[in-house]
Short mmCIF file of C-alpha atoms in Angstrom, two decimals:
data_model
loop_
_atom_site.label_atom_id
_atom_site.label_comp_id
_atom_site.label_asym_id
_atom_site.label_seq_id
_atom_site.Cartn_x
_atom_site.Cartn_y
_atom_site.Cartn_z
CA UNK S 10 -0.53 -11.50 15.26
CA UNK S 11 -2.10 -11.26 11.82
CA UNK S 12 -0.83 -8.01 10.33
CA UNK S 13 0.08 -9.12 6.83
CA UNK S 14 -2.78 -10.53 4.78
CA UNK S 15 -2.73 -14.18 3.78
CA UNK S 16 -3.91 -14.10 0.21
CA UNK S 17 -4.44 -16.92 -2.30
CA UNK S 18 -2.33 -17.68 -5.35
CA UNK S 19 -2.69 -14.81 -7.88
CA UNK S 20 -4.49 -13.55 -9.84
CA UNK S 21 -6.75 -11.62 -7.49
CA UNK S 22 -7.37 -7.89 -7.00
CA UNK S 23 -6.01 -5.17 -4.74
CA UNK S 24 -7.38 -1.73 -3.92
CA UNK S 25 -4.55 0.60 -2.92
CA UNK S 26 -5.95 3.57 -1.01
CA UNK S 27 -3.37 6.25 -0.15
CA UNK S 28 -4.53 9.26 1.82
CA UNK S 29 -3.35 12.38 3.54
CA UNK S 30 -5.15 12.88 6.84
CA UNK S 31 -6.34 16.38 7.76
CA UNK S 32 -5.37 15.93 11.40
CA UNK S 33 -9.04 16.09 12.47
CA UNK S 34 -9.52 12.79 14.29
CA UNK S 35 -13.22 13.11 15.14
CA UNK S 36 -14.50 9.54 15.06
CA UNK S 37 -11.83 8.45 12.61
CA UNK S 38 -10.42 5.45 14.47
CA UNK S 39 -13.86 4.07 15.19
CA UNK S 40 -14.86 4.41 11.53
CA UNK S 41 -11.60 2.80 10.34
CA UNK S 42 -12.11 -0.20 12.61
CA UNK S 43 -15.75 -0.49 11.59
CA UNK S 44 -14.89 -0.42 7.87
CA UNK S 45 -12.40 -3.28 8.30
CA UNK S 46 -15.07 -5.25 10.19
CA UNK S 47 -17.67 -4.56 7.47
CA UNK S 48 -15.31 -5.23 4.56
CA UNK S 49 -14.42 -8.60 6.09
CA UNK S 50 -18.10 -9.57 5.86
CA UNK S 51 -18.33 -8.75 2.14
CA UNK S 52 -18.36 -11.55 -0.44
CA UNK S 53 -14.99 -11.85 -2.12
CA UNK S 54 -12.98 -10.16 0.63
CA UNK S 55 -9.50 -11.71 0.96
CA UNK S 56 -7.71 -9.49 3.50
CA UNK S 57 -6.49 -6.00 4.36
CA UNK S 58 -3.25 -4.30 5.40
CA UNK S 59 -3.03 -0.78 6.75
CA UNK S 60 -0.39 1.67 7.97
CA UNK S 61 -0.39 5.36 8.85
CA UNK S 62 2.77 7.26 9.66
CA UNK S 63 3.27 10.16 12.04
CA UNK S 64 3.17 12.56 9.06
CA UNK S 65 -0.49 11.65 8.41
CA UNK S 66 0.13 9.68 5.20
CA UNK S 67 -1.85 6.46 5.28
CA UNK S 68 -1.92 3.43 3.00
CA UNK S 69 -4.61 0.77 3.16
CA UNK S 70 -4.52 -2.14 0.75
CA UNK S 71 -7.55 -4.42 0.61
CA UNK S 72 -7.59 -7.66 -1.38
CA UNK S 73 -10.54 -9.05 -3.32
CA UNK S 74 -11.50 -12.00 -5.48
CA UNK S 75 -12.94 -9.96 -8.34
CA UNK S 76 -13.77 -6.51 -9.70
CA UNK S 77 -17.42 -7.29 -8.91
CA UNK S 78 -16.65 -7.75 -5.20
CA UNK S 79 -14.76 -4.41 -5.21
CA UNK S 80 -17.70 -2.62 -6.87
CA UNK S 81 -20.14 -4.10 -4.34
CA UNK S 82 -17.97 -2.95 -1.42
CA UNK S 83 -17.67 0.56 -2.89
CA UNK S 84 -21.47 0.78 -3.11
CA UNK S 85 -22.23 -0.65 0.36
CA UNK S 86 -24.44 1.77 2.33
CA UNK S 87 -22.42 2.30 5.49
CA UNK S 88 -19.23 2.45 3.44
CA UNK S 89 -20.69 5.20 1.23
CA UNK S 90 -21.49 7.26 4.32
CA UNK S 91 -17.88 6.83 5.51
CA UNK S 92 -16.59 7.90 2.07
CA UNK S 93 -18.63 11.10 2.23
CA UNK S 94 -17.41 11.88 5.73
CA UNK S 95 -13.86 11.11 4.62
CA UNK S 96 -14.04 13.84 1.98
CA UNK S 97 -15.75 16.28 4.34
CA UNK S 98 -13.61 15.80 7.45
CA UNK S 99 -10.74 13.30 7.48
CA UNK S 100 -8.87 13.45 4.19
CA UNK S 101 -7.24 16.40 2.49
CA UNK S 102 -6.25 14.21 -0.48
CA UNK S 103 -6.45 10.63 -1.54
CA UNK S 104 -5.73 8.37 -4.48
CA UNK S 105 -7.42 5.04 -5.06
CA UNK S 106 -5.98 2.49 -7.43
CA UNK S 107 -7.65 -0.74 -8.48
CA UNK S 108 -5.04 -3.34 -9.40
CA UNK S 109 -4.78 -6.91 -10.56
CA UNK S 110 -2.22 -8.82 -8.49
CA UNK S 111 -0.16 -10.87 -10.91
CA UNK S 112 2.67 -12.19 -8.74
CA UNK S 113 3.33 -12.54 -5.02
CA UNK S 114 6.11 -13.77 -2.81
CA UNK S 115 7.22 -13.29 0.75
CA UNK S 116 9.68 -13.88 3.51
CA UNK S 117 9.34 -14.97 7.11
CA UNK S 118 12.27 -15.03 9.52
CA UNK S 119 12.75 -18.23 11.48
CA UNK S 120 11.34 -17.80 14.98
CA UNK S 121 14.14 -17.35 17.50
CA UNK S 122 14.75 -20.54 19.43
CA UNK S 123 13.04 -22.89 16.97
CA UNK A 12 4.48 18.59 -0.12
CA UNK A 13 4.49 15.64 -2.50
CA UNK A 14 3.36 12.64 -0.47
CA UNK A 15 0.94 10.99 -2.86
CA UNK A 16 2.43 9.87 -6.15
CA UNK A 17 1.31 11.56 -9.37
CA UNK A 18 0.98 8.67 -11.74
CA UNK A 19 -0.07 8.60 -15.42
CA UNK A 20 -3.31 7.25 -16.83
CA UNK A 21 -3.47 3.46 -16.28
CA UNK A 22 -2.39 0.88 -17.16
CA UNK A 23 0.95 0.89 -15.34
CA UNK A 24 2.39 -1.31 -12.58
CA UNK A 25 2.57 -1.19 -8.79
CA UNK A 26 4.77 -3.11 -6.37
CA UNK A 27 3.05 -3.38 -2.99
CA UNK A 28 5.62 -4.20 -0.30
CA UNK A 29 4.14 -4.84 3.15
CA UNK A 30 6.52 -5.60 5.98
CA UNK A 31 6.72 -6.16 9.70
CA UNK A 32 9.74 -4.41 11.18
CA UNK A 33 11.83 -6.25 13.78
CA UNK A 34 12.30 -3.12 15.85
CA UNK A 35 16.05 -3.11 15.11
CA UNK A 36 16.58 0.29 13.51
CA UNK A 37 20.30 0.03 12.74
CA UNK A 38 20.78 2.06 9.59
CA UNK A 39 17.18 1.48 8.49
CA UNK A 40 16.10 5.07 7.89
CA UNK A 41 19.22 5.87 5.91
CA UNK A 42 18.74 2.77 3.75
CA UNK A 43 15.05 3.56 3.19
CA UNK A 44 15.85 7.09 2.05
CA UNK A 45 18.67 5.87 -0.16
CA UNK A 46 16.44 3.26 -1.83
CA UNK A 47 13.83 5.91 -2.70
CA UNK A 48 16.61 8.08 -4.14
CA UNK A 49 17.99 5.17 -6.19
CA UNK A 50 14.60 3.92 -7.36
CA UNK A 51 13.78 7.41 -8.63
CA UNK A 52 16.81 7.19 -10.92
CA UNK A 53 15.71 3.89 -12.47
CA UNK A 54 14.20 3.83 -15.97
CA UNK A 55 10.43 3.43 -15.77
CA UNK A 56 10.03 4.71 -12.20
CA UNK A 57 6.74 6.62 -11.77
CA UNK A 58 6.55 7.35 -8.05
CA UNK A 59 6.45 5.90 -4.53
CA UNK A 60 4.26 6.16 -1.44
CA UNK A 61 5.26 4.87 1.97
CA UNK A 62 3.82 4.66 5.49
CA UNK A 63 4.86 2.88 8.67
CA UNK A 64 2.69 2.80 11.77
CA UNK A 65 3.72 2.75 15.41
CA UNK A 66 3.08 -1.03 15.46
CA UNK A 67 5.93 -1.59 12.98
CA UNK A 68 3.74 -2.52 10.01
CA UNK A 69 4.96 -0.73 6.92
CA UNK A 70 3.56 -0.42 3.41
CA UNK A 71 5.55 0.95 0.49
CA UNK A 72 3.97 1.11 -2.94
CA UNK A 73 6.22 1.94 -5.88
CA UNK A 74 4.85 2.60 -9.36
CA UNK A 75 6.48 1.54 -12.63
CA UNK A 76 5.94 1.73 -16.37
CA UNK A 77 6.49 -1.96 -17.03
CA UNK A 78 7.33 -5.37 -15.60
CA UNK A 79 10.77 -4.98 -17.16
CA UNK A 80 11.47 -1.82 -15.14
CA UNK A 81 10.40 -3.67 -11.96
CA UNK A 82 12.71 -6.59 -12.73
CA UNK A 83 15.62 -4.22 -13.37
CA UNK A 84 15.05 -2.45 -10.05
CA UNK A 85 14.85 -5.77 -8.19
CA UNK A 86 18.23 -6.78 -9.65
CA UNK A 87 20.03 -3.44 -9.07
CA UNK A 88 23.23 -4.00 -7.08
CA UNK A 89 22.77 -1.65 -4.14
CA UNK A 90 19.12 -2.67 -3.90
CA UNK A 91 20.08 -6.36 -3.70
CA UNK A 92 22.40 -5.60 -0.79
CA UNK A 93 19.54 -3.78 0.98
CA UNK A 94 17.22 -6.75 0.36
CA UNK A 95 19.71 -9.12 1.99
CA UNK A 96 20.13 -6.83 4.98
CA UNK A 97 16.35 -6.49 5.20
CA UNK A 98 15.99 -10.24 5.67
CA UNK A 99 18.91 -10.45 8.09
CA UNK A 100 18.12 -7.46 10.30
CA UNK A 101 15.11 -5.25 9.62
CA UNK A 102 12.14 -7.41 8.65
CA UNK A 103 10.56 -10.29 10.52
CA UNK A 104 8.09 -10.84 7.64
CA UNK A 105 7.17 -9.30 4.36
CA UNK A 106 4.96 -9.83 1.35
CA UNK A 107 5.62 -8.39 -2.07
CA UNK A 108 2.91 -8.19 -4.68
CA UNK A 109 3.40 -7.15 -8.30
CA UNK A 110 0.20 -5.63 -9.65
CA UNK A 111 -1.17 -4.09 -12.80
CA UNK A 112 -3.00 -0.84 -12.04
CA UNK A 113 -6.20 -0.88 -14.07
CA UNK A 114 -8.14 2.10 -12.71
CA UNK A 115 -7.32 5.17 -10.64
CA UNK A 116 -9.17 8.11 -9.20
CA UNK A 117 -8.66 10.62 -6.46
CA UNK A 118 -9.89 13.47 -4.36
CA UNK A 119 -8.37 16.76 -3.30
CA UNK A 120 -10.06 19.09 -0.85
CA UNK A 121 -10.33 22.73 -1.90
CA UNK A 122 -7.60 24.73 -0.17
CA UNK A 123 -9.05 26.77 2.68
CA UNK A 124 -9.45 30.41 1.70
CA UNK A 125 -9.27 29.87 -2.07
#
């Protein structure tokens, strides 16, 4: 299962989107899935990771080759419509941070039995 | 309720920690709370945001004034012990990305009735 993004050697860019959900779910899951699908088709897309806890706090981090690819994704038509609906219905607050990834490392447990 | 971090005008730094939980909860919640408490006492700490979904994927983003403050937190004694236990017990995989936050903006819905 691919839940953590496989990203290239830094530098590359990350968009950290943290949000507080209103609790109104109306179409939210469908939109969220659709946005991941659309983002993955954008030039410069490197991957995405997303989690939302029971308290409604969500964090989605998307990874990109360049600031230009992030700007193009922000301006994409269907994404702009989702942003507007996000402010109107789904999110009570959010913060969005554009970051340059400078260093990365990881850990993977040995599979049991191998 | 303070769930999204209030961070200063960029630039500052973010550590994006994405992890897949093993499902073994043994002491995990207590450790997670303790690490937030400890991190908040470190010089250069600016805030933290955290979410874990029902699928076990977690994202914690901590914010820092400098790379030096991140290095000091990584090396802190009780934190090192938690890192070791994380690899042994709690996490099947993780990625850690050190990022420079270059731009930030946000949204807050008007409170109902105001």
